[in-house]
Amino acid sequence: MNVKHFIEDKLLIFEVNEEIDHHTSERIRKRADYEIERFMPKKVIFDFKKVNFMDSAGIGLIIGRYKLTNSFGGELELVNVSNKLRRVFEMSGILKIIPITQNFSNEKTG
Amino acid sequence: MEFASKSANEAFARVSVAAFVSQLDPTIEEIADIKTSVSEAVTNAIIHAYPNKDGVVKVRALLYEDEIEVEVSDTGEGIENIEEAREPLYTTKGNLERSGMGFTIMENFMDELKVESIVGLGTKVTMSKKINKALQKNTY
Ligand SMILES: Nc1ncnc2c1ncn2[C@@H]1O[C@H](COP(=O)(O)OP(=O)(O)OP(=O)(O)O)[C@@H](O)[C@H]1O
Ligand SMILES: [Mg+2]
């Protein structure tokens, strides 16, 4: 996972670049929590552009990070979610509280 | 195929079944549905059937003319109340950040899902899906 910090905006971007399942989500979760806890961001963005597989472990991962970010008063957003991944998220209903933004690019600011 | 209940084998299991079903010329969406469902069933066997030990997870896949059937079985703890376990959001492992959506996903992404289990003996999940439903490839 690639992590980008934007100090002035208190923005944290996680670019996940592997399949998300029970096996990989534990490592992703540890890294994400470490960054969120020390940086206490106003906003956390999960970028799924390079994720070509996700099962229900991804739902648990996002709900957990949503709660943690919220506990510091921050927001969480999902970007570049393919239809394949969206169908998994939709099962759980979490998209009612966590927004998705498509065609997101942080190239110019990064 | 049979393998040890290690989480590193989850990807191996779903990729193997996806390669197998590709003979039926499924759509990209159908392959994704099958991969996700296999991943759910195999992960369940690894986390819930054998919570504190290693065990064996068995995956069998059968191809029919226009259908795949996948059977995932374990000889682990078993499920006490299957009906309850299949409900959306029901999980016994909320502390491990499980969302309780595994069976719901299998049910929605496959055409049929059967769960058989005996406490102390193990669990068998059988799921099937018609391939290329949208294209109706067998009608001409
Ligand atoms: N192979 C199994 N052996 C024993 N118990 C199982 C097995 N599969 C499922 N269960 C039980 O059924 C419950 C529901 O399973 P389900 O896959 O729907 O949710 P989960 O695994 O808890 O969470 P998620 O799949 O969303 O990460 C589990 O919490 C567990 O108690
Ligand atoms: Mg599960």
Tab-separated table of C-alpha atoms and ligand atoms in Angstrom:
chain	number	residue	atom	x	y	z
A	1	MET	CA	0.000	0.000	0.000
A	2	ASN	CA	1.236	3.428	-0.948
A	3	VAL	CA	0.616	6.194	1.601
A	4	LYS	CA	0.453	9.918	0.835
A	5	HIS	CA	0.311	12.653	3.464
A	6	PHE	CA	-0.885	16.151	2.687
A	7	ILE	CA	0.144	18.059	5.803
A	8	GLU	CA	-1.672	21.381	5.253
A	9	ASP	CA	-4.954	19.710	4.358
A	10	LYS	CA	-4.636	17.081	7.068
A	11	LEU	CA	-5.387	14.610	4.268
A	12	LEU	CA	-4.217	11.017	4.148
A	13	ILE	CA	-4.440	8.917	0.991
A	14	PHE	CA	-4.066	5.144	0.970
A	15	GLU	CA	-3.419	3.712	-2.480
A	16	VAL	CA	-4.103	0.028	-2.085
A	17	ASN	CA	-2.264	-1.982	-4.722
A	18	GLU	CA	-3.120	-5.587	-3.986
A	19	GLU	CA	-6.110	-7.911	-3.739
A	20	ILE	CA	-8.105	-7.436	-0.544
A	21	ASP	CA	-9.014	-10.603	1.338
A	22	HIS	CA	-8.681	-11.982	4.852
A	23	HIS	CA	-4.975	-12.653	4.279
A	24	THR	CA	-3.961	-9.213	2.985
A	25	SER	CA	-6.438	-7.078	4.940
A	26	GLU	CA	-4.641	-7.615	8.242
A	27	ARG	CA	-1.478	-6.026	6.930
A	28	ILE	CA	-3.384	-3.173	5.281
A	29	ARG	CA	-5.306	-2.543	8.494
A	30	LYS	CA	-2.159	-2.343	10.643
A	31	ARG	CA	-0.468	0.106	8.316
A	32	ALA	CA	-3.586	2.250	7.949
A	33	ASP	CA	-4.225	2.405	11.686
A	34	TYR	CA	-0.623	3.348	12.373
A	35	GLU	CA	-0.865	6.261	9.929
A	36	ILE	CA	-4.317	7.422	11.081
A	37	GLU	CA	-3.380	7.353	14.734
A	38	ARG	CA	-0.193	9.375	14.393
A	39	PHE	CA	-1.519	11.806	11.772
A	40	MET	CA	-5.120	12.267	12.996
A	41	PRO	CA	-6.326	13.348	9.542
A	42	LYS	CA	-9.367	15.493	8.751
A	43	LYS	CA	-9.904	13.255	5.766
A	44	VAL	CA	-8.855	9.748	4.770
A	45	ILE	CA	-9.145	8.599	1.179
A	46	PHE	CA	-8.907	4.952	0.142
A	47	ASP	CA	-7.925	4.722	-3.526
A	48	PHE	CA	-8.977	1.383	-5.075
A	49	LYS	CA	-7.651	2.064	-8.569
A	50	LYS	CA	-5.191	-0.818	-8.403
A	51	VAL	CA	-7.417	-3.293	-6.587
A	52	ASN	CA	-8.775	-6.002	-8.865
A	53	PHE	CA	-10.224	-8.282	-6.218
A	54	MET	CA	-12.026	-7.722	-2.927
A	55	ASP	CA	-14.248	-9.938	-0.782
A	56	SER	CA	-16.119	-9.235	2.470
A	57	ALA	CA	-12.811	-8.612	4.242
A	58	GLY	CA	-12.823	-5.260	2.446
A	59	ILE	CA	-16.145	-4.347	4.054
A	60	GLY	CA	-14.768	-5.031	7.539
A	61	LEU	CA	-11.586	-3.147	6.680
A	62	ILE	CA	-13.435	-0.016	5.574
A	63	ILE	CA	-15.954	-0.037	8.441
A	64	GLY	CA	-13.096	-0.332	10.933
A	65	ARG	CA	-11.109	2.537	9.403
A	66	TYR	CA	-14.266	4.622	9.142
A	67	LYS	CA	-14.839	4.255	12.879
A	68	LEU	CA	-11.241	5.040	13.761
A	69	THR	CA	-11.103	8.134	11.535
A	70	ASN	CA	-14.430	9.280	12.936
A	71	SER	CA	-13.158	8.960	16.494
A	72	PHE	CA	-10.681	11.739	15.622
A	73	GLY	CA	-13.422	13.779	13.976
A	74	GLY	CA	-12.259	12.946	10.448
A	75	GLU	CA	-14.084	11.799	7.313
A	76	LEU	CA	-13.511	8.819	5.081
A	77	GLU	CA	-14.005	8.580	1.339
A	78	LEU	CA	-13.574	5.817	-1.259
A	79	VAL	CA	-12.288	6.605	-4.730
A	80	ASN	CA	-11.877	4.744	-8.034
A	81	VAL	CA	-14.114	1.874	-7.009
A	82	SER	CA	-14.716	-0.490	-9.955
A	83	ASN	CA	-18.167	-1.980	-10.545
A	84	LYS	CA	-16.852	-5.302	-9.321
A	85	LEU	CA	-15.855	-3.844	-5.959
A	86	ARG	CA	-18.933	-1.665	-5.747
A	87	ARG	CA	-21.166	-4.743	-5.889
A	88	VAL	CA	-19.420	-6.139	-2.808
A	89	PHE	CA	-19.725	-2.845	-0.917
A	90	GLU	CA	-23.380	-2.532	-1.924
A	91	MET	CA	-24.239	-5.819	-0.210
A	92	SER	CA	-23.418	-4.289	3.150
A	93	GLY	CA	-25.175	-0.948	2.835
A	94	ILE	CA	-22.091	0.999	3.969
A	95	LEU	CA	-22.257	3.199	0.878
A	96	LYS	CA	-25.150	4.979	2.552
A	97	ILE	CA	-22.685	6.507	5.010
A	98	ILE	CA	-19.367	6.362	3.148
A	99	PRO	CA	-19.204	8.287	-0.131
A	100	ILE	CA	-17.565	7.103	-3.361
A	101	THR	CA	-15.865	9.508	-5.758
A	102	GLN	CA	-14.990	8.258	-9.259
A	103	ASN	CA	-12.158	9.388	-11.550
A	104	PHE	CA	-10.189	10.727	-8.672
A	105	SER	CA	-6.622	11.823	-9.342
A	106	ASN	CA	-4.057	13.124	-6.892
A	107	GLU	CA	-1.216	13.272	-9.434
A	108	LYS	CA	-0.910	17.071	-9.566
A	109	THR	CA	-0.984	17.607	-5.826
A	110	GLY	CA	1.097	14.536	-4.977
B	1	MET	CA	-8.164	-30.016	-4.258
B	2	GLU	CA	-7.162	-29.969	-0.632
B	3	PHE	CA	-5.003	-27.546	1.259
B	4	ALA	CA	-4.012	-26.445	4.742
B	5	SER	CA	-6.157	-23.824	6.463
B	6	LYS	CA	-3.646	-21.007	6.006
B	7	SER	CA	-4.847	-17.614	4.865
B	8	ALA	CA	-2.191	-17.481	2.143
B	9	ASN	CA	-4.130	-20.248	0.370
B	10	GLU	CA	-7.262	-18.134	-0.112
B	11	ALA	CA	-5.978	-16.572	-3.313
B	12	PHE	CA	-4.773	-19.923	-4.607
B	13	ALA	CA	-8.211	-21.501	-4.135
B	14	ARG	CA	-10.207	-18.781	-5.906
B	15	VAL	CA	-7.743	-18.449	-8.782
B	16	SER	CA	-7.775	-22.225	-9.345
B	17	VAL	CA	-11.572	-22.354	-9.530
B	18	ALA	CA	-11.615	-19.334	-11.844
B	19	ALA	CA	-9.139	-21.019	-14.185
B	20	PHE	CA	-11.249	-24.180	-14.156
B	21	VAL	CA	-14.526	-22.432	-14.999
B	22	SER	CA	-12.949	-20.450	-17.826
B	23	GLN	CA	-13.539	-23.520	-20.040
B	24	LEU	CA	-17.224	-22.568	-20.101
B	25	ASP	CA	-16.354	-19.136	-21.471
B	26	PRO	CA	-17.913	-17.103	-18.645
B	27	THR	CA	-18.268	-13.336	-18.701
B	28	ILE	CA	-15.858	-11.228	-16.651
B	29	GLU	CA	-18.644	-10.543	-14.194
B	30	GLU	CA	-19.464	-14.222	-13.785
B	31	ILE	CA	-15.807	-15.009	-13.060
B	32	ALA	CA	-15.687	-12.202	-10.498
B	33	ASP	CA	-18.825	-13.521	-8.774
B	34	ILE	CA	-17.429	-17.041	-8.572
B	35	LYS	CA	-14.016	-15.883	-7.328
B	36	THR	CA	-15.580	-13.767	-4.605
B	37	SER	CA	-17.920	-16.569	-3.499
B	38	VAL	CA	-15.123	-19.150	-3.360
B	39	SER	CA	-13.034	-16.700	-1.371
B	40	GLU	CA	-15.881	-16.276	1.138
B	41	ALA	CA	-16.396	-20.004	1.632
B	42	VAL	CA	-12.695	-20.800	1.922
B	43	THR	CA	-12.054	-17.900	4.293
B	44	ASN	CA	-14.938	-19.075	6.482
B	45	ALA	CA	-13.403	-22.532	6.728
B	46	ILE	CA	-10.047	-21.024	7.666
B	47	ILE	CA	-11.281	-18.558	10.297
B	48	HIS	CA	-14.415	-20.181	11.720
B	49	ALA	CA	-13.930	-23.927	11.287
B	50	TYR	CA	-10.382	-24.005	12.602
B	51	PRO	CA	-10.061	-20.967	14.875
B	52	ASN	CA	-7.120	-22.192	16.929
B	53	LYS	CA	-5.529	-24.922	14.882
B	54	ASP	CA	-4.611	-25.950	11.384
B	55	GLY	CA	-6.964	-28.157	9.439
B	56	VAL	CA	-7.709	-29.238	5.918
B	57	VAL	CA	-9.994	-27.345	3.553
B	58	LYS	CA	-11.375	-29.270	0.582
B	59	VAL	CA	-12.564	-27.613	-2.613
B	60	ARG	CA	-14.311	-29.598	-5.344
B	61	ALA	CA	-15.492	-28.031	-8.555
B	62	LEU	CA	-17.693	-29.687	-11.159
B	63	LEU	CA	-18.565	-28.380	-14.586
B	64	TYR	CA	-21.788	-29.144	-16.359
B	65	GLU	CA	-22.726	-27.995	-19.836
B	66	ASP	CA	-23.588	-24.480	-18.724
B	67	GLU	CA	-23.124	-24.546	-14.983
B	68	ILE	CA	-20.442	-24.736	-12.333
B	69	GLU	CA	-20.875	-26.318	-8.926
B	70	VAL	CA	-18.342	-25.679	-6.167
B	71	GLU	CA	-18.201	-27.522	-2.889
B	72	VAL	CA	-16.089	-26.217	0.007
B	73	SER	CA	-15.834	-28.440	3.062
B	74	ASP	CA	-14.004	-28.628	6.343
B	75	THR	CA	-13.922	-30.960	9.330
B	76	GLY	CA	-13.901	-28.164	11.875
B	77	GLU	CA	-16.237	-26.800	14.540
B	78	GLY	CA	-19.467	-26.767	12.580
B	79	ILE	CA	-22.363	-24.275	12.761
B	80	GLU	CA	-24.999	-24.521	15.455
B	81	ASN	CA	-27.759	-22.500	13.809
B	82	ILE	CA	-27.353	-22.374	10.033
B	83	GLU	CA	-30.369	-20.171	9.408
B	84	GLU	CA	-29.042	-17.536	11.783
B	85	ALA	CA	-25.507	-17.795	10.350
B	86	ARG	CA	-26.828	-17.084	6.847
B	87	GLU	CA	-28.488	-13.838	7.860
B	88	PRO	CA	-26.851	-10.609	6.679
B	89	LEU	CA	-24.571	-9.008	9.297
B	90	TYR	CA	-24.601	-12.092	11.528
B	91	THR	CA	-21.063	-12.825	12.723
B	92	THR	CA	-19.467	-14.538	15.673
B	93	LYS	CA	-16.176	-12.795	14.957
B	94	GLY	CA	-17.033	-9.094	15.099
B	95	ASN	CA	-13.885	-8.557	17.129
B	96	LEU	CA	-11.825	-9.643	14.122
B	97	GLU	CA	-13.546	-7.057	11.933
B	98	ARG	CA	-15.648	-9.584	10.113
B	99	SER	CA	-18.790	-7.983	8.727
B	100	GLY	CA	-21.108	-10.999	8.611
B	101	MET	CA	-21.639	-10.610	4.862
B	102	GLY	CA	-19.969	-13.796	3.610
B	103	PHE	CA	-23.058	-15.974	3.191
B	104	THR	CA	-25.070	-13.019	1.883
B	105	ILE	CA	-22.477	-12.471	-0.837
B	106	MET	CA	-22.422	-16.167	-1.793
B	107	GLU	CA	-26.201	-16.196	-1.952
B	108	ASN	CA	-26.372	-13.130	-4.174
B	109	PHE	CA	-23.402	-13.840	-6.429
B	110	MET	CA	-24.255	-17.495	-7.079
B	111	ASP	CA	-27.590	-18.987	-8.199
B	112	GLU	CA	-27.872	-21.528	-5.428
B	113	LEU	CA	-26.294	-21.985	-2.021
B	114	LYS	CA	-26.640	-24.970	0.265
B	115	VAL	CA	-25.086	-25.103	3.735
B	116	GLU	CA	-24.825	-28.345	5.678
B	117	SER	CA	-23.147	-28.558	9.043
B	118	ILE	CA	-22.837	-30.724	12.117
B	119	VAL	CA	-21.376	-29.239	15.277
B	120	GLY	CA	-18.064	-30.901	16.028
B	121	LEU	CA	-17.870	-32.610	12.643
B	122	GLY	CA	-17.653	-29.861	10.085
B	123	THR	CA	-19.361	-27.856	7.387
B	124	LYS	CA	-20.007	-28.274	3.683
B	125	VAL	CA	-21.028	-25.385	1.462
B	126	THR	CA	-22.303	-26.210	-2.018
B	127	MET	CA	-22.946	-23.444	-4.500
B	128	SER	CA	-23.770	-23.384	-8.173
B	129	LYS	CA	-24.061	-20.846	-10.934
B	130	LYS	CA	-25.273	-20.931	-14.512
B	131	ILE	CA	-22.684	-19.551	-16.886
B	132	ASN	CA	-23.362	-17.086	-19.684
B	133	LYS	CA	-26.924	-16.532	-18.697
B	134	ALA	CA	-27.074	-13.169	-20.404
B	135	LEU	CA	-25.839	-14.396	-23.744
B	136	GLN	CA	-28.051	-17.481	-23.919
B	137	LYS	CA	-25.277	-19.127	-25.892
B	138	ASN	CA	-27.030	-22.468	-26.140
B	139	THR	CA	-30.089	-21.208	-27.932
B	140	TYR	CA	-28.772	-21.078	-31.481
C	1	LIG	N1	-17.041	-23.180	7.802
C	1	LIG	C1	-17.584	-22.709	8.934
C	1	LIG	N2	-17.389	-23.338	10.128
C	1	LIG	C2	-17.920	-22.857	11.268
C	1	LIG	N3	-18.669	-21.732	11.341
C	1	LIG	C3	-18.899	-21.050	10.198
C	1	LIG	C4	-18.369	-21.493	8.940
C	1	LIG	N4	-18.772	-20.615	7.992
C	1	LIG	C5	-19.499	-19.669	8.626
C	1	LIG	N5	-19.587	-19.909	9.948
C	1	LIG	C6	-20.353	-19.127	10.949
C	1	LIG	O1	-21.317	-18.342	10.257
C	1	LIG	C7	-21.149	-16.949	10.548
C	1	LIG	C8	-21.507	-16.094	9.338
C	1	LIG	O2	-20.591	-16.309	8.280
C	1	LIG	P1	-20.375	-15.146	7.195
C	1	LIG	O3	-19.346	-15.592	6.219
C	1	LIG	O4	-21.696	-14.736	6.642
C	1	LIG	O5	-19.841	-13.933	8.083
C	1	LIG	P2	-18.400	-13.761	8.738
C	1	LIG	O6	-17.440	-14.758	8.193
C	1	LIG	O7	-18.569	-13.747	10.217
C	1	LIG	O8	-17.990	-12.302	8.246
C	1	LIG	P3	-17.458	-11.918	6.765
C	1	LIG	O9	-17.621	-13.124	5.896
C	1	LIG	O10	-18.304	-10.776	6.325
C	1	LIG	O11	-16.070	-11.507	6.925
C	1	LIG	C9	-19.696	-16.835	11.020
C	1	LIG	O12	-19.507	-15.717	11.865
C	1	LIG	C10	-19.489	-18.153	11.744
C	1	LIG	O13	-19.990	-18.103	13.072
C	2	MG	MG	-17.221	-15.057	6.165
